[in-house]
XYZ file of C-alpha atoms in Angstrom:
570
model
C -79.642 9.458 26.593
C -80.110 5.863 26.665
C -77.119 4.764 24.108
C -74.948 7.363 25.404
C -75.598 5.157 28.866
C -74.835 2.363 27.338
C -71.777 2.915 25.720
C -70.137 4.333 29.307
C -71.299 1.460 30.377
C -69.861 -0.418 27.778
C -66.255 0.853 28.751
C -67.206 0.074 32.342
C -67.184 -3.335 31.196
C -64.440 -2.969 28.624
C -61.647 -1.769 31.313
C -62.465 -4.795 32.803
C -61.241 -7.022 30.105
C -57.934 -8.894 29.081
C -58.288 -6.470 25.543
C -58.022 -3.223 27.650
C -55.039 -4.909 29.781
C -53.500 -5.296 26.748
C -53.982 -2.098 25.501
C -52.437 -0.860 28.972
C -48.963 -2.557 27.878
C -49.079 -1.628 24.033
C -51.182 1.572 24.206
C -52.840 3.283 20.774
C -50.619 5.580 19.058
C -52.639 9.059 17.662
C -50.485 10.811 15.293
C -52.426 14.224 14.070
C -50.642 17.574 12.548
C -53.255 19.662 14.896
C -54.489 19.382 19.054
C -57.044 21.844 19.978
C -56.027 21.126 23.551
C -56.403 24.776 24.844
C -58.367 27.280 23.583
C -55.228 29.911 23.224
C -52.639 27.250 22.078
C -52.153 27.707 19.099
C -51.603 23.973 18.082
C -55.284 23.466 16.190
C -56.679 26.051 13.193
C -59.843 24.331 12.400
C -62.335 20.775 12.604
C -59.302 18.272 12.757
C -57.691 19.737 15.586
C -60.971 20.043 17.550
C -61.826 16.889 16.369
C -58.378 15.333 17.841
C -58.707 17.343 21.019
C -61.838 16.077 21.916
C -60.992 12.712 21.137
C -57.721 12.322 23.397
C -59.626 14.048 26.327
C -62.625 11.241 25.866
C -59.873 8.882 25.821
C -58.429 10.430 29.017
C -62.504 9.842 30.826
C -62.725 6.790 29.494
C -59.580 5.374 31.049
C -58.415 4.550 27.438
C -54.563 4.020 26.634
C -53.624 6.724 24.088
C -50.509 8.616 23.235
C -51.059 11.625 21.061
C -48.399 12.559 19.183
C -48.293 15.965 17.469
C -46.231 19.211 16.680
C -45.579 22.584 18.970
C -46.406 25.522 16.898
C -43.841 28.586 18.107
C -45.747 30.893 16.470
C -49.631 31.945 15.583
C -49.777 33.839 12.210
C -53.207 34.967 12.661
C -55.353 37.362 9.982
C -55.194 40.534 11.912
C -59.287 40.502 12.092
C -59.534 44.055 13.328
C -57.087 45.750 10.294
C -59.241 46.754 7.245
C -56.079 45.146 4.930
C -56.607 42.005 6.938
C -53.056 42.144 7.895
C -50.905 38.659 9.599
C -49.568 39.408 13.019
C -46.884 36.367 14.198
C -47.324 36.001 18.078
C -44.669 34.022 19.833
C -45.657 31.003 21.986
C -44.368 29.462 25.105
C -45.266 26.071 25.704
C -44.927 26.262 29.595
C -46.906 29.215 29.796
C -49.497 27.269 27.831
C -49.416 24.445 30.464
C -47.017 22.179 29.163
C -44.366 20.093 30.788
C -40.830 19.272 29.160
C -40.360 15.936 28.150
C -37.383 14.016 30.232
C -35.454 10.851 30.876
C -35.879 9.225 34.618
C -32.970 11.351 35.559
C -34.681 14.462 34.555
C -32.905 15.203 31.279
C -34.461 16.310 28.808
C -35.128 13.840 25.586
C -33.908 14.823 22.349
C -34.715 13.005 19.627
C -32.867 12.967 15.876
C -33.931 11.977 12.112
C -31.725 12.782 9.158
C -33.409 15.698 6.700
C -32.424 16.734 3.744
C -28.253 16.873 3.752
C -28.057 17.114 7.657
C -29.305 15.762 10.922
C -32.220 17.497 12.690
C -32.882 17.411 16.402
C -36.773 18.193 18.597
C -37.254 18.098 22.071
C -40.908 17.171 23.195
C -43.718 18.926 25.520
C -46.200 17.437 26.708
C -50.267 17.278 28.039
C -51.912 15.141 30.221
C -55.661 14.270 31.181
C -55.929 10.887 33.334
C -54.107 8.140 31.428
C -53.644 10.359 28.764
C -50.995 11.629 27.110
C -50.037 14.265 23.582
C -46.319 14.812 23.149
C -45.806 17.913 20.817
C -42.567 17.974 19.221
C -40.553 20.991 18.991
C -37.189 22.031 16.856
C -36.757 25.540 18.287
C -33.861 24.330 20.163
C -29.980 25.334 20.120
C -29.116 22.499 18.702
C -30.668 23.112 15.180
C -29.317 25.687 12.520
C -31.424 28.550 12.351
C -33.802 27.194 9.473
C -34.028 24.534 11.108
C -35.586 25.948 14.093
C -38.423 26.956 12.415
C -39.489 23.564 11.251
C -42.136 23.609 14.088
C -42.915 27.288 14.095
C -46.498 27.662 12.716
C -49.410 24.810 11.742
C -49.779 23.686 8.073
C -46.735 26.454 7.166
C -47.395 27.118 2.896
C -43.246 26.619 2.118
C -43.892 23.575 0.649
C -40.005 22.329 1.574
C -40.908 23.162 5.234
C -44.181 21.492 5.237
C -42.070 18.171 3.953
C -39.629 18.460 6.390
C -42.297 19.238 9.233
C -44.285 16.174 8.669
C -40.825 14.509 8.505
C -40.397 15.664 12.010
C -44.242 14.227 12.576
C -44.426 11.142 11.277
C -40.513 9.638 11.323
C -39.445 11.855 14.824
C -42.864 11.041 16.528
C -41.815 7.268 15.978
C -38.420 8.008 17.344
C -39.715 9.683 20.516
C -41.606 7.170 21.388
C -38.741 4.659 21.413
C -37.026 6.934 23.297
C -40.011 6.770 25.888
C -39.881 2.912 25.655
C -43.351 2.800 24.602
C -44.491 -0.216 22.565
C -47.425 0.989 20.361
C -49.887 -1.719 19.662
C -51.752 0.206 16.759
C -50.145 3.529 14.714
C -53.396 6.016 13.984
C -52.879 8.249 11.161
C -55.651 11.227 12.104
C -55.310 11.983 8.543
C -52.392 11.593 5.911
C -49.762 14.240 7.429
C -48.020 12.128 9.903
C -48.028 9.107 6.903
C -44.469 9.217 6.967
C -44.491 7.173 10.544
C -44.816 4.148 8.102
C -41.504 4.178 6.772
C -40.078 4.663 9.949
C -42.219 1.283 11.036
C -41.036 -0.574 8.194
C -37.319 0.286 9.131
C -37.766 -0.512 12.345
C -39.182 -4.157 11.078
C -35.951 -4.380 9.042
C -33.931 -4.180 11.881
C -36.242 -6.725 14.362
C -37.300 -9.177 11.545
C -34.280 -8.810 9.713
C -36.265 -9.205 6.455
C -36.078 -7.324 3.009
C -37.602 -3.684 2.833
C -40.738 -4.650 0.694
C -41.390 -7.373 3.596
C -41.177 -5.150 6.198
C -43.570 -2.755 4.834
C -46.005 -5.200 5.049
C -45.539 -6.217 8.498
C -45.447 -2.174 9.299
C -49.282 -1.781 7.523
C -50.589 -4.520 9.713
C -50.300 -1.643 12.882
C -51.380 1.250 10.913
C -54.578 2.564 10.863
C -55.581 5.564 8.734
C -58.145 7.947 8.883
C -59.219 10.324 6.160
C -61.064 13.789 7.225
C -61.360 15.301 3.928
C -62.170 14.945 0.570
C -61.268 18.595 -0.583
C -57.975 18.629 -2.500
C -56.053 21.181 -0.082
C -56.600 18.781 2.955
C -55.169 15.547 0.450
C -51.427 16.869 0.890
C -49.600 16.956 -2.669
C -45.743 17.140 -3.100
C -43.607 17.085 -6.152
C -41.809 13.547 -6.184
C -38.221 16.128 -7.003
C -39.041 17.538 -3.230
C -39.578 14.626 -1.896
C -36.673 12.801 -2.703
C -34.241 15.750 -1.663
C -35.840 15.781 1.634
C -35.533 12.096 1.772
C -32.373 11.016 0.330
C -29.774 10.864 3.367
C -32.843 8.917 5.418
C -33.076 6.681 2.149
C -29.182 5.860 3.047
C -30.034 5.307 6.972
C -32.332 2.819 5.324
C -30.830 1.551 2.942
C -33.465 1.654 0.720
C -33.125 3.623 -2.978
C -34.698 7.011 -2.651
C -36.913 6.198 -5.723
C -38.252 3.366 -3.753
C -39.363 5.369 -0.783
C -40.836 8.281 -2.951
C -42.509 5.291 -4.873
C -44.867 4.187 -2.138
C -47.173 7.813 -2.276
C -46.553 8.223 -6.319
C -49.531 9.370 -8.217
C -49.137 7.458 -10.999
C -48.517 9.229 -14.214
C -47.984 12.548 -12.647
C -44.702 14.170 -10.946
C -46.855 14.006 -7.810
C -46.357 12.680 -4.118
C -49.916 12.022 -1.980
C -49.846 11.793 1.737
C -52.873 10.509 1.416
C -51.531 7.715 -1.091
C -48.691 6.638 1.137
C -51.342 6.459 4.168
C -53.945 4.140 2.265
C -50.802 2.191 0.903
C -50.094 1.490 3.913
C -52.914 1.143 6.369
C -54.447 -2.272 6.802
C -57.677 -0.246 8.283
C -58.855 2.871 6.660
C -61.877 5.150 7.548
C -64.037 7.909 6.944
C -65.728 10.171 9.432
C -69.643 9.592 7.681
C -71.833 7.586 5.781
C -71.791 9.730 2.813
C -67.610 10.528 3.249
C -67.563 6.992 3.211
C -69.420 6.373 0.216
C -67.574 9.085 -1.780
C -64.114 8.752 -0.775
C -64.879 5.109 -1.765
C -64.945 6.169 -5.246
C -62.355 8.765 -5.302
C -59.622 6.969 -3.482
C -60.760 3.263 -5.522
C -59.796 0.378 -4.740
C -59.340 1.169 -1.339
C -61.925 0.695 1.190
C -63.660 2.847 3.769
C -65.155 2.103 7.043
C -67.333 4.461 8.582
C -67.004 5.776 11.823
C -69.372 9.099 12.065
C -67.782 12.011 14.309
C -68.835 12.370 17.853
C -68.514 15.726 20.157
C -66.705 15.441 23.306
C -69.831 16.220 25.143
C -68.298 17.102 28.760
C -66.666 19.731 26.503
C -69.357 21.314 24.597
C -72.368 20.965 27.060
C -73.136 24.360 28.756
C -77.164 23.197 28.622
C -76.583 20.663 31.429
C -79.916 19.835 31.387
C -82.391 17.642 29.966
C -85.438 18.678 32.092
C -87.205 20.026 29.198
C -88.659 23.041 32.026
C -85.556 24.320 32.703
C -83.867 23.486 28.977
C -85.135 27.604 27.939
C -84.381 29.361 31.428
C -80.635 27.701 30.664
C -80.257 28.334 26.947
C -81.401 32.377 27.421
C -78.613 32.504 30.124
C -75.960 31.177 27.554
C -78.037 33.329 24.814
C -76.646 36.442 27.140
C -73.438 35.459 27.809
C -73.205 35.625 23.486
C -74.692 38.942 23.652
C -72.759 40.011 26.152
C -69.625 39.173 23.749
C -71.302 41.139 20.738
C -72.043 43.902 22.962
C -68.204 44.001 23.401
C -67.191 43.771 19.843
C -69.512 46.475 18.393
C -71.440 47.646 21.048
C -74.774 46.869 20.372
C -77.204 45.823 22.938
C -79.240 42.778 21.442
C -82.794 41.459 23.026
C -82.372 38.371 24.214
C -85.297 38.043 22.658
C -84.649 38.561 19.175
C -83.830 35.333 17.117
C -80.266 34.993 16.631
C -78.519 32.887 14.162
C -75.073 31.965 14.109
C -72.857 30.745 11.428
C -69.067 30.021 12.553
C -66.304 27.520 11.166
C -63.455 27.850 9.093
C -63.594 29.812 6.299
C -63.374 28.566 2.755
C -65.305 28.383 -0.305
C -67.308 24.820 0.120
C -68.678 25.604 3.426
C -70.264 29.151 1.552
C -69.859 31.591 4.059
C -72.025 33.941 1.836
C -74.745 31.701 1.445
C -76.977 33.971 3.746
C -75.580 37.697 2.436
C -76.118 36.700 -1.495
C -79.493 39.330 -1.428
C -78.420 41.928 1.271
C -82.432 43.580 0.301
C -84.557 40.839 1.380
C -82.329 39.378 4.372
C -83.361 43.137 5.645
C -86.611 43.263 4.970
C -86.629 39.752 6.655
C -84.675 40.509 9.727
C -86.349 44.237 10.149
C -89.671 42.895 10.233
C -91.503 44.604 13.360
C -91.927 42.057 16.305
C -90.049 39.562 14.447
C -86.494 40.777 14.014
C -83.346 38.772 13.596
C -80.015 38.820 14.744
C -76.892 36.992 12.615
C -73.800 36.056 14.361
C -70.550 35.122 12.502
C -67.016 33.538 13.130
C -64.279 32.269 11.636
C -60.768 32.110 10.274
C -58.619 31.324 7.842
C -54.995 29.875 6.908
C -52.666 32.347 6.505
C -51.429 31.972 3.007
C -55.478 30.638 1.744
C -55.681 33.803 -0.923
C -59.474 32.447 -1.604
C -60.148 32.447 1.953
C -59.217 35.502 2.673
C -61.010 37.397 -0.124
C -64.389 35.501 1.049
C -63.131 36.563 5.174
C -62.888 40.114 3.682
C -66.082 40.187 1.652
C -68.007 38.890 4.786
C -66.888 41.769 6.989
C -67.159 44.097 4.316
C -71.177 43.625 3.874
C -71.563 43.092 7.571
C -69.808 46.379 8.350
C -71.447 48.382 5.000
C -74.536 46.842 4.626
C -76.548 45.229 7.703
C -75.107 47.241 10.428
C -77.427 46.507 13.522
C -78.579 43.084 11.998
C -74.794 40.742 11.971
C -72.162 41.135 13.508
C -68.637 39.195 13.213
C -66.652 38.536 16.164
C -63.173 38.067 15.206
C -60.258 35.559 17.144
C -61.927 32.545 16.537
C -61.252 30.006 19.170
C -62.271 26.963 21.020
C -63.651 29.604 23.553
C -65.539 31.471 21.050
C -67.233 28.214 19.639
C -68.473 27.089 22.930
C -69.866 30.489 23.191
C -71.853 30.463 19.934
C -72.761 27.113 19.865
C -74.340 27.477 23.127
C -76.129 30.656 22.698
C -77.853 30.550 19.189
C -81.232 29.878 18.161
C -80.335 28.462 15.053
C -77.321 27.110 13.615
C -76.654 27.600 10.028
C -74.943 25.160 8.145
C -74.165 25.475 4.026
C -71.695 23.388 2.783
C -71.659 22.493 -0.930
C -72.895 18.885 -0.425
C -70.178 15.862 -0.453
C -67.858 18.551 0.393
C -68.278 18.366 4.184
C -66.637 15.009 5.197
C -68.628 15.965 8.968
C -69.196 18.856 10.006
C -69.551 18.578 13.967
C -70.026 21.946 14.532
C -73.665 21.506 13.881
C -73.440 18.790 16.554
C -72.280 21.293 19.438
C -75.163 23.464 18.429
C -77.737 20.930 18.610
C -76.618 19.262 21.820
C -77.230 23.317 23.226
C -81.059 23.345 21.392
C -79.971 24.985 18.743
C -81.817 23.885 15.836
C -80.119 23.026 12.516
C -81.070 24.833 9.317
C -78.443 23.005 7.022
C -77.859 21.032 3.476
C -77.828 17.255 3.865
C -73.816 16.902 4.145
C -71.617 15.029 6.046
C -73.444 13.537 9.529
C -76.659 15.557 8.431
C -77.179 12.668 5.916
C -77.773 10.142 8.436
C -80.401 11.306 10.270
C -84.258 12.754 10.026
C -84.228 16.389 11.196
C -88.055 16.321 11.015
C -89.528 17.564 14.101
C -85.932 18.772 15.313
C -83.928 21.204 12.387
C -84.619 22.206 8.541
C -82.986 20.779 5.510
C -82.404 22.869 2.573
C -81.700 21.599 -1.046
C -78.223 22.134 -2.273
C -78.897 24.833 -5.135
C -80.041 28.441 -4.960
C -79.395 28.004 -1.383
C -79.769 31.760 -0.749
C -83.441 31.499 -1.717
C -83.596 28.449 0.073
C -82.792 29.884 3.218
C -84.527 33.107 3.252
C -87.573 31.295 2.126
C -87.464 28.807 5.255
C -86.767 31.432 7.671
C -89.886 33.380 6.495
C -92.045 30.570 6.240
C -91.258 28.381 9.204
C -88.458 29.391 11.310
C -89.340 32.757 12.178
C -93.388 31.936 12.437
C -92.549 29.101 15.079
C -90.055 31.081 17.306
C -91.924 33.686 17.841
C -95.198 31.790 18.743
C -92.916 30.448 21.105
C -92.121 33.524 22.978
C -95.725 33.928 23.006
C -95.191 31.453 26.388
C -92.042 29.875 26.591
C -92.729 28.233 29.430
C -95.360 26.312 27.620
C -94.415 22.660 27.757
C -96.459 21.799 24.087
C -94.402 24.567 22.444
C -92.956 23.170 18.949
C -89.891 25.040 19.315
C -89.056 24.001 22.961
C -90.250 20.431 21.851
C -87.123 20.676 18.539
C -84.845 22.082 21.230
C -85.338 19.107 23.344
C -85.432 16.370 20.490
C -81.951 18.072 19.118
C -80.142 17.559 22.354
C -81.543 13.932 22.455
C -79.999 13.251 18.838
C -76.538 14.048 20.081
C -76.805 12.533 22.987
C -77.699 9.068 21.664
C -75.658 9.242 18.228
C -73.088 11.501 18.118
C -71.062 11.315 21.615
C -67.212 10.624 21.096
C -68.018 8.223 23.461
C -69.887 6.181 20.788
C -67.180 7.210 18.437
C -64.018 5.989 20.491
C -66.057 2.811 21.061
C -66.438 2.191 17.418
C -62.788 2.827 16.621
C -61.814 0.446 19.649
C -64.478 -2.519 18.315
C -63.870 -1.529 14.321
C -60.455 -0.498 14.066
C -57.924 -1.377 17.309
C -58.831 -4.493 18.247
C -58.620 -5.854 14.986
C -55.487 -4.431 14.430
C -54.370 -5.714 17.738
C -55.633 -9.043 17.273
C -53.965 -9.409 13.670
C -50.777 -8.458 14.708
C -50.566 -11.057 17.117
C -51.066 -13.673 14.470
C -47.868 -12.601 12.328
C-alpha cells in the first residue's frame, strides 16, 4: 500500500509542475483498435481493450491529459455460447444508447472527417466518452455519406476480410489524425497501443511535409520523434500481416495526396524478402520509444523484433475498477471475499442451476480463448480431476469463461471442446458461464479461491487477469509468464513448471492447495491462518506493484516526457 501512496502522491506533485502544464496544451494522443469502456459496448474483445480502458479511466483520476482515439464497432458478432453448433449472432449497436455523445463543431454540427481509400474518398463521424479530463473519440463510417461497403468499415472489431481490416486501420490511424485537427488539438506525443493504428505515422510525416516543407524521407523522421509504440503481443495473429499487393491498392490514391510513390509508403512496414506488410514493422520503424508490457516480453521481443529496443513498462490494473475487496483489514478481508464468493454462485446458480457451498473451493479460469493460454490444461485427465474434486469434505468447484474471435477456427474448436467435457463429463464439478464481459470478469475475479493461470510460457506478453484476482485474495496457481516472472509467489500463490502441466496442477492441488484451504475453514476467523495470511500478502503485491497508477507514471517519466522534451529540441 505504501508505493501505491506514493505514486498518487507523486501525481499530486506532478499536476503541479510546468511538465503537466505542458501536457495540458499538447495533451498525449492514445491510439488503440479496442476500449473496454463499458461492459456491453462492444468496442473491446479481449486483454488490450481492457488494458486501454483501464488506462484512459486512470488517466481521467489522475487529472492526466489524454485523448483516446479508437473505432465504433456497429455490430457484435458474438459465438452464440448457448447453441450446441456454436453459432455467430450479429447484434446491432447504438452508440447513444451506449452513452456516447456525437462529436460537433462550436456551432453544434457535427464533424466529419475524410481520407482517400482505395479509388474513392471515405468519410467517419466521431462519438465520444468522457471521465474528468478525459477523453476517447470512436470513429464511425456508418453514415449516409459512404457507399454501402463503405459503411461497414467500422462495423465489427478486428473484422477477418483482410481488405476491410486495411481499410479500417486506415480509418484508425490516418482519420484519427485527421479528427483531431479537426478538433484543433495539438498532440504532444502519438501512442501506438499496439501496431494497428501504425498508419497515424504517415499521416504525421505528411503533415511535417506541409509545416516543414521538407522532403518525405525528412519528414518521417521528424514524425518518429512524437511516436511512441507499444507492443502487447508476441503471438503472430496479434503482429498484423498484409500482402504488400493489398496494401498498395488500399494506398495508392493517398500515395498521390502525398505525393509520395506508393512503393515508398508500402516500403516503410516491408518484411524484407517476403511479399509481406507488418504493422508492427511500420510501428517500430517509426517510433523513437518502443515498449513491452514485462520483463520477460521485454527480453523476448528484444530478440524477435532485433535491432530494435524494448523498454519495459509491466501492466498495472485500474484498481478503482477491479477492487470489490475494499479492504485491507485482514479481519474483515474473508467476511468480504465469501460475500463476492456468493454473488459468483449466485451467477452459476443462474446458468445451470446448481446450488454451490460457499464453502467448497472454487477455481476459476477465464480469458480469451486460444491455444497458448491452454484452456484444457486442467480437463487433460477428466478421471483424476474427479476423484480430486469428489473427495468427501474436500470437494472442488471449477468456474470457466471466455470467448473467442469470430472467424479464430482454432479457437473455436478448443471453446467447443471445453463445453463439451464440462457438459458430458464433470457435470456438478465446472461449469462455463457464457457472454464474457467486463461484468463477468469482475465477478470471477472477485469471487474465486484460486485463479488458474496456464499459458505456454513467453507466450503471455502479461497476463493481468491474474492481477484482478490477486488484488480480490485470490491466490495464483500459474506458470511463470508474463508479470508472474517478476515476482516471488512464495507465501502468496503456486508456480507450476511449464511441461506436463496437467500433472502439474492436479498434483499441487492435492498436495498443497486443497490441504491448506480446508484447514482454513477449520476457523477462518483465525488471524495465523496460512491461507488468510496468502490472501492478504496477494492483495498487498498488487497494490504496491501492479496499480496503473504505477504504470501511467512510468509511461509519463519513461516514455512522454522524453518524447516531449526531444521534440522541443528539433
Amino acid at each position: 500500500m505504501k508505493e501505491l501512496k506514493a505514486n498518487i502522491e507523486w501525481f499530486e506533485r506532478f499536476n503541479q509542475s510546468h511538465e503537466y502544464e505542458g501536457f495540458s496544451k499538447e495533451p498525449v494522443a492514445y491510439f488503440c483498435a479496442e476500449f473496454a469502456l463499458m461492459s456491453d459496448m462492444p468496442t473491446y474483445i479481449g486483454g488490450l481493450g481492457v488494458l486501454s480502458g483501464d488506462y484512459v479511466k486512470e488517466a481521467g483520476d489522475r487529472e492526466f491529459p489524454i485523448i483516446g482515439v479508437g473505432l465504433f464497432y456497429g455490430e457484435s458478432h458474438e459465438l452464440n455460447e448457448n447453441s450446441p453448433e456454436g453459432n455467430n449472432e450479429i447484434k446491432s449497436q447504438d452508440p447513444q444508447k451506449n452513452g456516447l455523445s456525437p462529436v460537433a463543431d462550436e456551432k453544434n454540427n457535427r464533424i466529419l472527417i475524410s481520407l482517400p481509400i482505395h479509388d474513392r474518398i471515405v468519410r467517419a463521424q466521431a462519438w465520444k466518452w468522457t471521465k474528468g479530463n478525459t477523453t476517447v473519440y470512436l470513429l464511425d463510417t456508418n453514415i449516409s455519406e459512404n457507399e454501402q461497403n463503405d459503411r461497414k468499415i467500422t462495423s465489427r472489431l478486428y473484422i477477418p476480410d483482410k481488405e476491410m481490416r486495411v481499410k479500417q486501420e486506415m480509418v484508425l490511424g490516418i482519420g484519427g489524425s485527421r479528427l483531431l485537427q479537426a478538433l484543433k488539438a495539438h498532440p504532444s506525443v502519438y501512442h501506438l497501443n499496439e501496431g494497428h493504428s501504425a498508419f497515424l505515422a504517415l499521416e504525421l510525416a505528411k503533415y511535417e511535409v506541409e509545416r516543414r516543407n521538407v522532403d518525405f524521407a525528412k519528414a518521417c523522421a521528424f514524425a518518429s520523434q512524437h511516436i511512441a509504440f507499444t507492443n502487447h503481443t508476441l503471438v503472430p495473429a496479434g503482429n498484423e500481416l498484409f500482402n504488400k499487393d493489398l496494401v498498395s491498392a488500399m494506398m495508392y490514391k493517398y500515395a498521390e495526396e502525398l505525393q509520395v510513390p506508393v512503393a515508398e509508403l508500402v516500403s516503410l512496414g516491408s518484411i524484407q524478402d517476403s511479399s509481406l506488410f507488418s504493422m508492427t514493422t511500420l510501428s517500430l520503424r517509426f517510433a523513437s520509444k518502443t515498449n513491452a508490457v514485462s520483463a520477460l516480453h521485454s527480453r523476448k521481443a528484444e530478440e524477435i523484433f532485433s535491432p530494435h529496443k524494448m523498454q519495459n513498462i509491466t501492466n498495472g490494473i485500474y484498481i478503482q475498477g477491479w477492487d470489490a475487496l475494499n479492504t485491507d483489514d485482514k479481519n474483515k478481508m474473508w467476511k468480504k471475499h465469501q460475500e463476492n464468493k456468493k454473488n459468483l454462485l449466485s451467477a452459476i446458480k443462474d446458468e445451470n442451476g446448481d446450488s454451490w457451498n460457499e464453502n467448497t473451493l472454487l477455481i476459476g479460469w477465464a480469458r480469451r480463448i486460444v491455444p497458448y493460454k491452454r484452456p484444457l490444461a486442467l480437463l487433460e485427465n477428466i478421471k483424476a480431476l474427479k476423484e480430486l474434486a469428489q473427495r468427501k469434505r474436500q470437494e472442488i468447484k471449477v468456474v470457466f469463461a471466455g470467448h473467442t474471435s469470430a472467424g479464430d477456427e482454432e479457437g473455436e474448436k478448443i471453446f467447443k471442446e471445453v463445453r463439451r467435457l464440462i457438459s458430458e463429463e464433470l457435470k456438478g464439478i465446472a461449469v462455463f458461464l457464457p457472454n464474457y464481459n467486463l461484468e463477468l470478469a469482475k465477478l470471477l475475479t472477485s469471487g474465486c479461491d484460486l485463479w488458474l493461470n496456464t499459458p505456454v510460457v513467453g507466450s503471455e506478453a502479461c497476463g493481468t487477469s491474474g492481477m484482478k484476482a490477486a488484488l480480490n485474495g485470490a491466490l495464483p496457481l500459474t506458470t511463470k509468464d508474463g508479470w508472474v516472472d517478476e515476482v516471488d509467489l512464495t507465501g502468496i500463490g503456486w508456480i507450476m513448471e511449464d511441461t506436463d502441466i496437467n500433472h502439474k496442477i492436479l498434483d499441487i492441488l492435492d498436495k498443497s492447495v486443497v490441504p491448506m484451504y480446508y484447514k482454513h475453514l477449520e476457523n477462518p476467523n483465525d488471524s495465523s491462518s496460512e491461507w488468510l495470511a496468502r490472501m492478504e500478502r496477494a492483495r498487498q503485491l498488487i497494490l504496491d506493484k501492479f496499480s496503473m497508477t504505477r504504470a501511467l507514471r512510468e509511461y509519463i517519466e519513461n516514455i512522454y516526457l522524453p518524447i516531449s522534451k526531444q521534440r522541443h529540441q528539433i
